[in-house]
Short mmCIF file of C-alpha atoms (C1' of nucleotides) in Angstrom, two decimals:
data_model
loop_
_atom_site.label_atom_id
_atom_site.label_comp_id
_atom_site.label_asym_id
_atom_site.label_seq_id
_atom_site.Cartn_x
_atom_site.Cartn_y
_atom_site.Cartn_z
CA MET A 1 -53.95 -3.83 201.35
CA CYS A 2 -53.87 -3.28 205.15
CA GLY A 3 -55.00 0.28 204.99
CA ARG A 4 -57.37 -0.13 207.86
CA PHE A 5 -57.08 -2.08 211.18
CA VAL A 6 -58.96 -2.72 214.51
CA ARG A 7 -57.05 -2.32 217.78
CA LYS A 8 -59.35 -3.17 220.93
CA THR A 9 -56.54 -4.33 223.08
CA SER A 10 -55.09 -1.81 225.21
CA ALA A 11 -51.45 -1.10 225.51
CA ILE A 12 -50.91 -2.71 228.64
CA GLU A 13 -52.50 -5.88 227.53
CA ILE A 14 -50.30 -5.53 224.28
CA SER A 15 -47.22 -5.23 226.49
CA GLN A 16 -47.87 -8.34 228.40
CA ILE A 17 -48.71 -10.48 225.17
CA PHE A 18 -45.49 -9.34 223.47
CA GLU A 19 -43.34 -9.54 227.04
CA ALA A 20 -42.40 -5.77 226.37
CA THR A 21 -42.42 -2.62 228.58
CA ASN A 22 -45.08 -0.54 227.96
CA ASN A 23 -43.37 2.72 227.06
CA SER A 24 -46.35 4.26 224.80
CA LEU A 25 -48.89 6.84 225.36
CA ASP A 26 -52.38 5.68 226.44
CA LEU A 27 -53.73 5.51 223.25
CA PRO A 28 -57.43 4.60 223.05
CA VAL A 29 -58.69 1.52 221.38
CA SER A 30 -60.08 1.67 218.10
CA TYR A 31 -61.80 -0.50 215.49
CA ASN A 32 -61.13 2.03 212.66
CA VAL A 33 -57.58 2.61 212.47
CA ALA A 34 -56.50 4.81 209.62
CA PRO A 35 -53.24 5.69 208.10
CA THR A 36 -51.64 8.55 209.60
CA SER A 37 -53.12 7.98 212.92
CA ARG A 38 -50.91 6.99 216.17
CA ILE A 39 -50.50 3.38 216.72
CA LEU A 40 -48.81 0.93 218.65
CA SER A 41 -45.50 -0.80 217.76
CA VAL A 42 -43.63 -3.47 219.38
CA VAL A 43 -39.57 -2.56 219.28
CA SER A 44 -36.47 -4.12 220.49
CA THR A 45 -33.91 -2.22 222.64
CA VAL A 46 -30.88 -2.95 224.53
CA ASP A 47 -33.14 -3.23 227.64
CA GLY A 48 -35.55 -5.60 226.06
CA ARG A 49 -38.90 -5.19 224.19
CA ARG A 50 -41.01 -1.82 224.44
CA VAL A 51 -44.28 -1.15 223.35
CA GLN A 52 -43.74 2.23 221.56
CA ASP A 53 -46.26 4.49 219.73
CA VAL A 54 -45.73 5.55 216.11
CA SER A 55 -47.29 7.62 213.57
CA TRP A 56 -48.82 5.09 210.67
CA GLY A 57 -47.09 6.07 207.39
CA LEU A 58 -43.55 6.24 206.55
CA ILE A 59 -41.66 9.46 206.56
CA PRO A 60 -37.94 8.75 205.08
CA ARG A 61 -35.17 10.53 206.72
CA TRP A 62 -34.69 12.65 203.76
CA ALA A 63 -38.19 13.91 203.23
CA LYS A 64 -38.67 17.68 203.25
CA ASP A 65 -42.21 17.46 205.07
CA SER A 66 -44.41 15.00 206.00
CA THR A 67 -47.21 15.54 203.58
CA LYS A 68 -46.68 12.15 202.01
CA ALA A 69 -46.91 9.99 204.72
CA ALA A 70 -49.94 8.67 204.08
CA SER A 71 -48.86 6.91 201.02
CA LEU A 72 -46.20 5.08 202.67
CA ILE A 73 -48.41 2.91 204.89
CA ASN A 74 -47.23 -0.42 203.29
CA ALA A 75 -44.02 -2.07 202.03
CA ARG A 76 -43.55 -4.57 199.65
CA LEU A 77 -41.73 -7.80 201.08
CA GLU A 78 -40.55 -8.50 197.45
CA THR A 79 -38.72 -5.03 196.98
CA VAL A 80 -38.59 -3.61 200.32
CA SER A 81 -34.58 -4.32 200.38
CA GLU A 82 -34.31 -2.62 197.05
CA LYS A 83 -36.47 0.62 198.07
CA PRO A 84 -34.41 3.67 199.10
CA SER A 85 -37.19 4.46 201.66
CA PHE A 86 -36.92 1.12 203.00
CA LYS A 87 -33.72 -0.64 202.69
CA ASN A 88 -31.72 1.06 205.23
CA LEU A 89 -34.22 0.47 207.93
CA ILE A 90 -34.08 -3.44 207.59
CA ALA A 91 -30.85 -4.02 209.65
CA SER A 92 -32.01 -2.13 212.78
CA ASN A 93 -35.59 -0.48 212.40
CA ARG A 94 -37.70 -3.57 212.63
CA CYS A 95 -40.76 -3.49 214.65
CA VAL A 96 -44.04 -5.64 215.25
CA LEU A 97 -47.22 -3.97 214.60
CA PRO A 98 -50.08 -5.43 216.87
CA MET A 99 -53.76 -5.63 215.31
CA ASP A 100 -56.54 -7.57 216.46
CA GLY A 101 -57.39 -7.77 212.69
CA TYR A 102 -57.57 -6.03 209.89
CA PHE A 103 -59.87 -4.81 206.89
CA GLU A 104 -59.89 -5.36 203.05
CA TRP A 105 -62.33 -4.34 200.54
CA LYS A 106 -63.50 -6.11 197.46
CA GLU A 107 -65.21 -4.07 194.74
CA VAL A 108 -68.15 -5.91 193.65
CA LEU A 109 -70.30 -4.91 190.64
CA ARG A 110 -74.06 -5.86 191.10
CA HIS A 111 -76.31 -6.15 188.02
CA ASP A 112 -78.87 -3.66 189.17
CA GLU A 113 -76.36 -1.16 189.76
CA ILE A 114 -74.18 0.98 187.67
CA LYS A 115 -71.68 1.96 190.13
CA PRO A 116 -69.18 -0.82 191.95
CA PHE A 117 -70.05 -1.29 195.56
CA LYS A 118 -66.79 -1.61 197.93
CA GLN A 119 -67.66 -4.46 200.56
CA PRO A 120 -65.58 -4.64 203.29
CA PHE A 121 -64.13 -7.96 205.07
CA TYR A 122 -62.48 -8.53 208.42
CA PHE A 123 -59.86 -10.48 209.06
CA SER A 124 -58.99 -11.53 212.28
CA PRO A 125 -56.62 -14.42 213.90
CA GLN A 126 -58.17 -17.75 213.86
CA PRO A 127 -58.27 -18.73 217.59
CA GLY A 128 -55.52 -21.46 218.30
CA SER A 129 -53.44 -20.50 215.54
CA HIS A 130 -49.95 -19.85 215.63
CA TYR A 131 -50.65 -16.44 214.33
CA SER A 132 -52.98 -15.34 217.24
CA HIS A 133 -50.86 -13.92 220.29
CA SER A 134 -53.67 -14.04 222.60
CA GLY A 135 -55.88 -12.78 219.97
CA VAL A 136 -53.99 -10.23 218.57
CA LEU A 137 -51.79 -10.37 214.99
CA GLY A 138 -48.42 -9.45 214.90
CA VAL A 139 -47.63 -7.65 211.45
CA ALA A 140 -43.83 -7.11 210.47
CA GLY A 141 -42.93 -3.10 210.17
CA LEU A 142 -40.24 -1.00 210.07
CA TRP A 143 -39.99 2.30 211.57
CA SER A 144 -38.00 5.48 210.80
CA SER A 145 -37.19 8.72 212.79
CA TRP A 146 -37.93 12.04 211.23
CA LYS A 147 -36.94 15.70 212.08
CA ASP A 148 -38.71 18.32 210.19
CA PRO A 149 -35.93 20.64 208.21
CA ASN A 150 -38.38 23.39 208.67
CA ASN A 151 -38.61 23.03 212.49
CA PRO A 152 -35.27 22.21 213.72
CA GLU A 153 -36.28 22.94 217.15
CA GLY A 154 -39.03 20.22 217.27
CA SER A 155 -38.96 16.51 218.23
CA SER A 156 -38.49 13.74 216.08
CA VAL A 157 -41.35 11.96 214.69
CA ILE A 158 -41.12 8.22 214.84
CA THR A 159 -43.20 6.47 211.66
CA ALA A 160 -43.74 3.01 210.69
CA VAL A 161 -45.13 1.06 207.85
CA ALA A 162 -46.63 -2.66 207.60
CA LEU A 163 -45.19 -4.89 205.13
CA THR A 164 -47.15 -6.88 202.67
CA ARG A 165 -46.95 -10.07 200.58
CA ASP A 166 -49.01 -12.01 198.10
CA ALA A 167 -52.07 -13.36 199.79
CA ASN A 168 -52.33 -17.26 200.49
CA ALA A 169 -55.11 -18.92 198.79
CA MET A 170 -57.46 -18.00 201.73
CA VAL A 171 -57.05 -14.24 201.62
CA SER A 172 -56.87 -14.10 198.08
CA GLN A 173 -60.64 -14.73 198.03
CA VAL A 174 -60.94 -11.12 198.89
CA HIS A 175 -57.60 -9.64 197.85
CA HIS A 176 -54.45 -10.51 196.33
CA ARG A 177 -52.05 -9.01 199.14
CA MET A 178 -51.92 -9.62 202.65
CA PRO A 179 -49.92 -8.07 205.75
CA VAL A 180 -46.52 -10.02 206.69
CA LEU A 181 -47.67 -11.98 210.03
CA LEU A 182 -45.68 -13.35 212.38
CA ASP A 183 -45.99 -16.50 214.59
CA GLN A 184 -44.20 -16.55 217.94
CA GLN A 185 -41.03 -17.68 216.18
CA GLY A 186 -41.34 -15.17 213.59
CA VAL A 187 -41.76 -12.34 216.35
CA MET A 188 -38.50 -13.64 217.96
CA SER A 189 -36.67 -13.64 214.98
CA TRP A 190 -37.90 -10.21 213.31
CA LEU A 191 -37.50 -8.43 216.66
CA ASP A 192 -33.98 -9.93 217.62
CA LEU A 193 -31.14 -7.12 216.78
CA ALA A 194 -29.02 -10.14 216.08
CA THR A 195 -30.74 -11.81 213.41
CA GLU A 196 -28.61 -11.41 210.44
CA GLU A 197 -30.87 -11.93 207.34
CA PRO A 198 -34.46 -11.20 208.98
CA LEU A 199 -36.37 -11.46 205.64
CA SER A 200 -35.01 -14.96 205.09
CA HIS A 201 -37.01 -16.22 208.11
CA LEU A 202 -40.38 -15.11 206.74
CA VAL A 203 -42.36 -18.12 206.13
CA GLU A 204 -45.45 -18.89 204.12
CA ILE A 205 -48.57 -18.32 206.09
CA GLU A 206 -50.98 -21.07 206.19
CA ASP A 207 -54.65 -20.54 205.20
CA GLU A 208 -55.76 -21.23 208.77
CA ALA A 209 -53.96 -18.24 210.34
CA LEU A 210 -57.03 -16.07 209.79
CA VAL A 211 -60.70 -16.08 209.84
CA VAL A 212 -62.95 -13.54 207.77
CA CYS A 213 -66.04 -12.12 207.68
CA ALA A 214 -68.17 -9.82 205.78
CA VAL A 215 -69.04 -6.40 207.72
CA SER A 216 -71.17 -3.18 207.32
CA THR A 217 -69.80 -0.56 204.77
CA LYS A 218 -69.67 1.72 207.84
CA VAL A 219 -66.20 1.00 208.23
CA ASN A 220 -65.59 2.66 204.76
CA SER A 221 -65.55 6.19 206.54
CA SER A 222 -62.74 6.56 208.51
CA ARG A 223 -64.99 8.70 210.83
CA SER A 224 -66.97 5.34 211.90
CA SER A 225 -65.81 4.02 214.62
CA GLY A 226 -67.38 1.69 217.33
CA ALA A 227 -67.52 -2.35 217.95
CA ASP A 228 -70.38 -2.85 215.56
CA LEU A 229 -67.91 -2.34 212.76
CA ILE A 230 -66.52 -5.82 213.47
CA ASP A 231 -69.60 -7.49 213.75
CA PRO A 232 -70.30 -10.23 210.79
CA ILE A 233 -72.89 -9.55 208.50
CA ASP A 234 -74.76 -11.99 206.00
CA LEU A 235 -74.30 -11.32 202.29
CA ASN A 236 -77.04 -13.26 201.51
CA ASP A 237 -79.73 -11.41 203.71
CA ALA A 238 -81.54 -9.21 201.82
CA SER A 239 -82.06 -7.05 205.01
CA ASN A 240 -78.56 -5.64 204.71
CA GLY A 241 -79.76 -3.88 201.49
CA LYS A 242 -78.24 -6.38 199.21
CA ARG A 243 -79.32 -8.38 196.52
CA LYS A 244 -80.20 -12.19 197.29
CA ALA A 245 -77.16 -14.55 196.55
CA GLU A 246 -78.80 -16.38 193.51
CA HIS A 247 -78.30 -13.20 191.63
CA ASN A 248 -74.85 -12.46 192.77
CA ASP A 249 -71.90 -14.88 192.39
CA GLU A 250 -69.63 -12.13 193.31
CA LEU A 251 -70.96 -11.92 196.88
CA ARG A 252 -71.60 -15.59 197.65
CA LEU A 253 -68.25 -16.27 199.06
CA PHE A 254 -68.57 -17.32 202.53
"C1'" DC B 1 -22.01 16.30 186.35
"C1'" DC B 2 -26.78 17.94 188.26
"C1'" DA B 3 -31.62 17.42 188.79
"C1'" DG B 4 -35.36 15.04 190.28
"C1'" DA B 5 -37.33 10.92 192.65
"C1'" DC B 6 -37.65 8.28 196.44
"C1'" DG B 7 -44.12 4.39 197.54
"C1'" DT B 8 -48.26 1.33 197.54
"C1'" DT B 9 -52.93 0.48 196.23
"C1'" DG B 10 -55.56 -1.06 192.33
"C1'" DT B 11 -56.88 -0.66 187.64
"C1'" DT B 12 -56.45 -0.45 182.92
"C1'" DG C 1 -29.32 10.06 202.02
"C1'" DT C 2 -28.72 7.97 197.76
"C1'" DC C 3 -30.19 6.26 193.11
"C1'" DT C 4 -31.67 7.02 188.54
"C1'" DG C 5 -31.98 9.53 184.20
"C1'" DG C 6 -30.59 12.85 181.24
"C1'" DC D 1 -57.98 2.22 203.08
"C1'" DC D 2 -61.83 5.22 201.89
"C1'" DA D 3 -64.59 9.79 201.57
"C1'" DG D 4 -64.79 14.00 200.17
"C1'" DA D 5 -62.51 17.96 198.52
"C1'" DC D 6 -61.06 20.03 194.52
"C1'" DG D 7 -61.87 27.80 194.03
"C1'" DT D 8 -62.57 33.05 194.20
"C1'" DT D 9 -64.78 36.94 194.88
"C1'" DG D 10 -66.90 40.07 198.10
"C1'" DT D 11 -69.66 40.49 201.82
"C1'" DT D 12 -71.40 39.55 206.66
"C1'" DG E 1 -58.47 12.87 187.80
"C1'" DT E 2 -55.52 13.63 192.16
"C1'" DC E 3 -54.81 15.08 196.48
"C1'" DT E 4 -56.00 15.70 201.51
"C1'" DG E 5 -57.97 14.35 205.70
"C1'" DG E 6 -59.16 10.97 208.95
#
DNA sequence: CCAGACGTTGTT
DNA sequence: GTCTGG
DNA sequence: CCAGACGTTGTT
DNA sequence: GTCTGG
């Protein structure tokens, strides 16, 4: 889950929404943010919250190289406190990853084709929901600082992962995992360095937190970008090149 | 003791 | 670095 | 996350 | 099948 997302809100706006100082590079917005790219995070410091740019895909402190960063893009909430790569980050390396929405794929087998087809869906905050921070989602994350042992003169790389949990009933129509979303209280508690047991404050995410729509397979290629990637499509519309709904129960979800 | 892994996803 | 497997 | 590459030789 | 790049 959560291997591709949208950030169409600028760093300045993100910093205002999360009441943070903007300390990030001027990263361009993207409708197709892929693992290993630079993303924004909100972290707490002694001087308050800051928006910081980080690399998506965690490199543990002890890693000999950065080649496996792309495989540590998510951490399971159920096991994060046990895993060597993550457990030591919970106490003081928590962050919030702002996203306007994220993509999830469902593999569907169409009766007239042999190969399964990956239908992308776009999840975004339900307007007015507690999980909408002026239209932006706050995903619980962890960050780490890594220095390449083969390049001791180089600067440290800050990397991050997004936490995942079992999908709620609404999201599970498409996929069995979902990001750990934070409401306003959740952001407070997750970012507060004084929080004793941050994992214990994470609550179930109600079905009304998100809305979903099917989108074009253009998003499947990480080279695609552009606002049309989140345009809703009608899966029952034959003009999308898909079979009509009466022939395809799998696609008749929404 | 040393060597080797350390993660998630989905799929079977 | 720290834990697990042998 | 998905898409696309995955290799060597010698020659230009 | 598995790894890398985006």
